[in-house]
PDB file of C-alpha atoms in Angstrom:
ATOM      1  CA  MET A  40      -0.004  19.649  -2.788  1.00 41.00           C
ATOM      2  CA  ARG A  41       3.211  17.651  -3.190  1.00 42.00           C
ATOM      3  CA  SER A  42       3.360  14.276  -4.825  1.00 44.00           C
ATOM      4  CA  ALA A  43       3.953  11.120  -2.826  1.00 44.00           C
ATOM      5  CA  SER A  44       7.711  11.261  -3.134  1.00 42.00           C
ATOM      6  CA  THR A  45       9.820   9.381  -0.654  1.00 41.00           C
ATOM      7  CA  GLU A  46      12.717  11.799  -1.177  1.00 39.00           C
ATOM      8  CA  HIS A  47      11.670  14.420   1.403  1.00 37.00           C
ATOM      9  CA  PRO A  48      11.817  13.498   5.087  1.00 36.00           C
ATOM     10  CA  SER A  49       8.772  14.296   7.171  1.00 37.00           C
ATOM     11  CA  SER A  50       9.082  16.553  10.159  1.00 37.00           C
ATOM     12  CA  GLU A  51       7.140  14.087  12.303  1.00 39.00           C
ATOM     13  CA  ARG A  52       8.224  10.616  13.326  1.00 39.00           C
ATOM     14  CA  PRO A  53       5.403   8.131  13.763  1.00 40.00           C
ATOM     15  CA  GLN A  54       5.048   6.412  17.100  1.00 43.00           C
ATOM     16  CA  ARG A  55       5.873   2.740  16.785  1.00 43.00           C
ATOM     17  CA  PRO A  56       4.688   0.125  19.216  1.00 44.00           C
ATOM     18  CA  ASP A  57       7.371  -2.013  20.779  1.00 46.00           C
ATOM     19  CA  ALA A  58       8.334  -5.043  18.757  1.00 44.00           C
ATOM     20  CA  PRO A  59       7.253  -8.374  20.178  1.00 45.00           C
ATOM     21  CA  SER A  60      10.016 -10.003  22.203  1.00 46.00           C
ATOM     22  CA  GLY A  61      12.419 -12.015  20.099  1.00 46.00           C
ATOM     23  CA  VAL A  62      11.662 -10.042  16.918  1.00 45.00           C
ATOM     24  CA  ALA A  63      14.467  -7.889  15.591  1.00 45.00           C
ATOM     25  CA  ARG A  64      13.656  -4.264  14.792  1.00 48.00           C
ATOM     26  CA  THR A  65      15.050  -4.470  11.280  1.00 56.00           C
ATOM     27  CA  THR A  66      11.709  -3.698   9.705  1.00 50.00           C
ATOM     28  CA  PRO A  67      11.774  -1.500   6.642  1.00 60.00           C
ATOM     29  CA  LEU A  68       9.045   0.543   8.312  1.00 91.00           C
ATOM     30  CA  THR A  69      11.823   2.652   9.771  1.00 86.00           C
ATOM     31  CA  ALA A  70      11.717   4.491   6.402  1.00 93.00           C
ATOM     32  CA  LEU A  71       8.156   5.702   7.042  1.00 94.00           C
ATOM     33  CA  ASP A  72       9.405   9.120   8.076  1.00 93.00           C
ATOM     34  CA  ARG A  73      10.851   9.689   4.593  1.00 95.00           C
ATOM     35  CA  VAL A  74       7.361  10.060   3.125  1.00 97.00           C
ATOM     36  CA  PRO A  75       5.547  13.396   3.595  1.00 97.00           C
ATOM     37  CA  TRP A  76       2.335  11.682   4.730  1.00 97.00           C
ATOM     38  CA  GLY A  77       0.760  14.905   5.977  1.00 96.00           C
ATOM     39  CA  ASP A  78       1.179  16.486   2.547  1.00 96.00           C
ATOM     40  CA  ILE A  79      -0.506  13.741   0.543  1.00 96.00           C
ATOM     41  CA  GLN A  80      -4.077  12.515   0.477  1.00 94.00           C
ATOM     42  CA  ASP A  81      -5.880   9.276   1.112  1.00 96.00           C
ATOM     43  CA  SER A  82      -9.640   8.737   0.844  1.00 94.00           C
ATOM     44  CA  THR A  83     -10.230  10.489   4.188  1.00 94.00           C
ATOM     45  CA  GLY A  84      -8.103  13.567   3.493  1.00 94.00           C
ATOM     46  CA  SER A  85      -4.605  13.747   4.943  1.00 96.00           C
ATOM     47  CA  ALA A  86      -2.656  10.490   4.788  1.00 97.00           C
ATOM     48  CA  ALA A  87      -0.969  11.262   8.130  1.00 97.00           C
ATOM     49  CA  ALA A  88      -2.522   8.175   9.799  1.00 97.00           C
ATOM     50  CA  ILE A  89      -1.001   5.689   7.350  1.00 98.00           C
ATOM     51  CA  PRO A  90       2.260   5.167   9.306  1.00 97.00           C
ATOM     52  CA  LEU A  91       0.300   4.238  12.430  1.00 96.00           C
ATOM     53  CA  LEU A  92      -1.810   1.784  10.453  1.00 98.00           C
ATOM     54  CA  LEU A  93       1.262   0.189   8.868  1.00 97.00           C
ATOM     55  CA  ASN A  94       2.823  -0.171  12.311  1.00 96.00           C
ATOM     56  CA  GLY A  95      -0.406  -1.712  13.592  1.00 96.00           C
ATOM     57  CA  ILE A  96      -0.208  -4.276  10.819  1.00 97.00           C
ATOM     58  CA  ALA A  97       3.467  -4.973  11.478  1.00 96.00           C
ATOM     59  CA  TRP A  98       3.409  -5.252  15.241  1.00 93.00           C
ATOM     60  CA  GLY A  99      -0.203  -5.767  16.268  1.00 94.00           C
ATOM     61  CA  ASP A 100      -1.860  -9.011  17.282  1.00 96.00           C
ATOM     62  CA  ALA A 101      -4.091 -10.679  14.683  1.00 97.00           C
ATOM     63  CA  ASP A 102      -7.166  -8.566  15.465  1.00 97.00           C
ATOM     64  CA  THR A 103      -5.231  -5.301  15.571  1.00 97.00           C
ATOM     65  CA  ALA A 104      -3.402  -6.098  12.335  1.00 97.00           C
ATOM     66  CA  ARG A 105      -6.604  -7.086  10.532  1.00 97.00           C
ATOM     67  CA  SER A 106      -8.392  -3.942  11.720  1.00 98.00           C
ATOM     68  CA  ALA A 107      -5.459  -1.722  10.691  1.00 98.00           C
ATOM     69  CA  LEU A 108      -5.298  -3.385   7.279  1.00 98.00           C
ATOM     70  CA  ASP A 109      -9.053  -2.920   6.759  1.00 97.00           C
ATOM     71  CA  ASP A 110      -8.716   0.781   7.600  1.00 98.00           C
ATOM     72  CA  LEU A 111      -5.662   1.117   5.364  1.00 98.00           C
ATOM     73  CA  ARG A 112      -7.494  -0.590   2.502  1.00 97.00           C
ATOM     74  CA  ARG A 113     -10.367   1.913   2.785  1.00 97.00           C
ATOM     75  CA  ARG A 114      -7.847   4.759   2.701  1.00 97.00           C
ATOM     76  CA  ILE A 115      -5.684   3.671  -0.256  1.00 97.00           C
ATOM     77  CA  CYS A 116      -7.818   1.301  -2.366  1.00 95.00           C
ATOM     78  CA  GLN A 117     -11.479   1.939  -1.644  1.00 88.00           C
ATOM     79  CA  PHE A 118     -13.895  -0.734  -2.781  1.00 87.00           C
ATOM     80  CA  GLY A 119     -10.893  -2.748  -3.982  1.00 82.00           C
ATOM     81  CA  PHE A 120     -10.398  -0.635  -7.118  1.00 82.00           C
ATOM     82  CA  VAL A 121     -10.232   3.131  -6.362  1.00 86.00           C
ATOM     83  CA  VAL A 122      -6.691   4.210  -5.510  1.00 91.00           C
ATOM     84  CA  GLU A 123      -5.663   7.484  -3.934  1.00 92.00           C
ATOM     85  CA  GLN A 124      -2.668   9.800  -4.021  1.00 95.00           C
ATOM     86  CA  ALA A 125      -1.070   8.011  -1.030  1.00 97.00           C
ATOM     87  CA  THR A 126      -1.367   4.546  -2.576  1.00 97.00           C
ATOM     88  CA  ALA A 127       1.931   4.501  -4.490  1.00 97.00           C
ATOM     89  CA  ALA A 128       3.853   5.690  -1.414  1.00 97.00           C
ATOM     90  CA  THR A 129       2.251   2.936   0.670  1.00 98.00           C
ATOM     91  CA  VAL A 130       2.919   0.042  -1.719  1.00 97.00           C
ATOM     92  CA  PRO A 131       6.630  -0.513  -0.882  1.00 96.00           C
ATOM     93  CA  PHE A 132       5.719  -0.851   2.794  1.00 97.00           C
ATOM     94  CA  LEU A 133       2.992  -3.361   1.933  1.00 97.00           C
ATOM     95  CA  TRP A 134       5.544  -5.464   0.045  1.00 96.00           C
ATOM     96  CA  GLU A 135       7.843  -5.374   3.059  1.00 95.00           C
ATOM     97  CA  LEU A 136       5.037  -6.352   5.440  1.00 96.00           C
ATOM     98  CA  ALA A 137       4.061  -9.250   3.181  1.00 96.00           C
ATOM     99  CA  LYS A 138       7.542 -10.710   3.759  1.00 94.00           C
ATOM    100  CA  LEU A 139       7.663 -10.320   7.548  1.00 92.00           C
ATOM    101  CA  PRO A 140       6.865 -13.616   9.277  1.00 92.00           C
ATOM    102  CA  GLN A 141       5.388 -11.942  12.360  1.00 91.00           C
ATOM    103  CA  VAL A 142       2.701 -10.199  10.272  1.00 95.00           C
ATOM    104  CA  THR A 143      -0.535 -12.113  10.752  1.00 95.00           C
ATOM    105  CA  CYS A 144      -2.403 -10.869   7.663  1.00 97.00           C
ATOM    106  CA  ARG A 145       0.178 -11.420   4.929  1.00 97.00           C
ATOM    107  CA  ALA A 146      -2.232 -13.087   2.465  1.00 97.00           C
ATOM    108  CA  GLN A 147      -4.647 -10.165   2.810  1.00 98.00           C
ATOM    109  CA  ILE A 148      -1.808  -7.721   2.152  1.00 98.00           C
ATOM    110  CA  ILE A 149      -0.927  -9.615  -1.026  1.00 98.00           C
ATOM    111  CA  ARG A 150      -4.589  -9.493  -2.098  1.00 97.00           C
ATOM    112  CA  LEU A 151      -4.550  -5.729  -1.525  1.00 97.00           C
ATOM    113  CA  LEU A 152      -1.452  -5.473  -3.725  1.00 98.00           C
ATOM    114  CA  LYS A 153      -3.350  -7.417  -6.409  1.00 97.00           C
ATOM    115  CA  ASN A 154      -6.296  -5.013  -6.119  1.00 96.00           C
ATOM    116  CA  ILE A 155      -3.922  -2.089  -6.593  1.00 97.00           C
ATOM    117  CA  ALA A 156      -2.214  -3.790  -9.542  1.00 96.00           C
ATOM    118  CA  ASP A 157      -5.624  -4.327 -11.174  1.00 94.00           C
ATOM    119  CA  ALA A 158      -6.972  -0.809 -10.482  1.00 90.00           C
ATOM    120  CA  ARG A 159      -8.227   0.950 -13.610  1.00 79.00           C
ATOM    121  CA  GLN A 160     -11.142   2.982 -12.199  1.00 75.00           C
ATOM    122  CA  TRP A 161      -9.652   6.421 -12.850  1.00 69.00           C
ATOM    123  CA  GLU A 162      -8.387   5.491 -16.305  1.00 71.00           C
ATOM    124  CA  SER A 163     -11.798   4.083 -17.228  1.00 63.00           C
ATOM    125  CA  THR A 164     -13.515   7.218 -15.958  1.00 67.00           C
ATOM    126  CA  ALA A 165     -11.093   9.483 -17.840  1.00 62.00           C
ATOM    127  CA  ALA A 166     -11.779   7.584 -21.063  1.00 67.00           C
ATOM    128  CA  VAL A 167     -15.436   8.643 -20.791  1.00 71.00           C
ATOM    129  CA  TYR A 168     -14.858  11.980 -19.069  1.00 65.00           C
ATOM    130  CA  PRO A 169     -11.520  13.357 -20.391  1.00 72.00           C
ATOM    131  CA  LYS A 170     -11.841  16.583 -18.379  1.00 73.00           C
ATOM    132  CA  LEU A 171     -10.693  14.514 -15.423  1.00 64.00           C
ATOM    133  CA  LEU A 172      -7.198  14.638 -16.924  1.00 67.00           C
ATOM    134  CA  ASN A 173      -7.180  18.451 -16.735  1.00 71.00           C
ATOM    135  CA  ARG A 174      -7.570  18.614 -12.970  1.00 69.00           C
ATOM    136  CA  ARG A 175      -4.652  19.896 -10.912  1.00 71.00           C
ATOM    137  CA  GLU A 176      -4.637  16.664  -8.956  1.00 75.00           C
ATOM    138  CA  ASN A 177      -4.815  13.936 -11.552  1.00 78.00           C
ATOM    139  CA  PRO A 178      -6.042  10.613 -10.130  1.00 85.00           C
ATOM    140  CA  VAL A 179      -5.090   8.796 -13.339  1.00 83.00           C
ATOM    141  CA  VAL A 180      -1.459   9.611 -12.545  1.00 88.00           C
ATOM    142  CA  TRP A 181      -1.944   8.276  -8.996  1.00 90.00           C
ATOM    143  CA  GLU A 182      -3.415   5.063 -10.328  1.00 91.00           C
ATOM    144  CA  ARG A 183      -0.580   4.499 -12.793  1.00 92.00           C
ATOM    145  CA  ALA A 184       2.037   5.271 -10.135  1.00 94.00           C
ATOM    146  CA  ALA A 185       0.376   2.814  -7.732  1.00 96.00           C
ATOM    147  CA  ARG A 186       0.347   0.029 -10.331  1.00 94.00           C
ATOM    148  CA  GLN A 187       3.974   0.763 -11.184  1.00 96.00           C
ATOM    149  CA  ALA A 188       4.909   0.610  -7.494  1.00 97.00           C
ATOM    150  CA  VAL A 189       3.418  -2.902  -7.300  1.00 97.00           C
ATOM    151  CA  ARG A 190       5.205  -3.998 -10.501  1.00 95.00           C
ATOM    152  CA  ALA A 191       8.518  -2.558  -9.277  1.00 95.00           C
ATOM    153  CA  ARG A 192       8.700  -5.216  -6.556  1.00 93.00           C
ATOM    154  CA  ARG A 193       7.563  -8.219  -8.606  1.00 91.00           C
ATOM    155  CA  GLY A 194      10.966  -9.766  -7.905  1.00 91.00           C
ATOM    156  CA  GLU A 195       9.560 -10.645  -4.466  1.00 90.00           C
ATOM    157  CA  LEU A 196       6.956 -12.977  -5.992  1.00 94.00           C
ATOM    158  CA  GLY A 197       9.105 -16.119  -6.128  1.00 92.00           C
ATOM    159  CA  ARG A 198       9.909 -16.045  -2.437  1.00 92.00           C
ATOM    160  CA  LEU A 199       6.284 -15.470  -1.488  1.00 94.00           C
ATOM    161  CA  MET A 200       4.947 -18.147  -3.876  1.00 93.00           C
ATOM    162  CA  ALA A 201       7.264 -20.632  -2.175  1.00 92.00           C
ATOM    163  CA  ASP A 202       5.888 -19.776   1.277  1.00 92.00           C
ATOM    164  CA  GLU A 203       4.789 -22.763   3.348  1.00 93.00           C
ATOM    165  CA  ASP A 204       1.466 -21.052   4.060  1.00 94.00           C
ATOM    166  CA  THR A 205      -0.767 -22.135   1.166  1.00 94.00           C
ATOM    167  CA  GLU A 206      -2.995 -19.075   1.511  1.00 96.00           C
ATOM    168  CA  ILE A 207       0.020 -16.792   1.008  1.00 96.00           C
ATOM    169  CA  ALA A 208       1.290 -18.892  -1.901  1.00 95.00           C
ATOM    170  CA  ARG A 209      -2.163 -18.860  -3.547  1.00 96.00           C
ATOM    171  CA  ALA A 210      -2.614 -15.088  -3.113  1.00 97.00           C
ATOM    172  CA  THR A 211       0.870 -14.510  -4.512  1.00 96.00           C
ATOM    173  CA  THR A 212       0.151 -16.710  -7.523  1.00 96.00           C
ATOM    174  CA  GLU A 213      -2.958 -14.612  -8.230  1.00 96.00           C
ATOM    175  CA  LEU A 214      -0.895 -11.422  -7.909  1.00 96.00           C
ATOM    176  CA  ALA A 215       1.744 -12.850 -10.255  1.00 96.00           C
ATOM    177  CA  ARG A 216      -0.964 -13.563 -12.862  1.00 95.00           C
ATOM    178  CA  SER A 217      -2.185  -9.961 -12.577  1.00 92.00           C
ATOM    179  CA  LEU A 218       1.355  -8.713 -13.111  1.00 91.00           C
ATOM    180  CA  GLY A 219       1.948 -11.061 -16.036  1.00 87.00           C
ATOM    181  CA  ALA A 220       4.873 -12.599 -14.175  1.00 71.00           C
TER     182      ALA A 220
END
């Protein structure tokens, strides 16, 4: 199984719904095909559905976006603290979605980023059960990579904390505290 590198293009291009009228298609989600989603795992098995969920969040109406985000959360950060192999590869897209004004669930995305930044389930388990570290697929490595992916974009915090939407600003402030920023 390959790691969640974004260096190898996928052979499949995800289907993207049309952008709402008046919204430019400059979304960073165009880079989704650079991640080998079919070769990495989420909580359901193959992470191949993640691009469709991210597109649903980006371009769906409020109900569609919320539903897609709930499904994505279950796949990459179950119970709000158990990350998966696909989590680190998904984080940069979550940061980008949190900045897009047409996304209707931006505060919830920021809360998901905070959950990922706070995740220590696999490390805590490995401290008690060190054999976990000897597995071919090491979830402790996934967890650390996911937290690092959130920290790598902490430069976005200032812009999001200054957002006019108080829910987004509050969620971002909580994320900043988690990151020690």
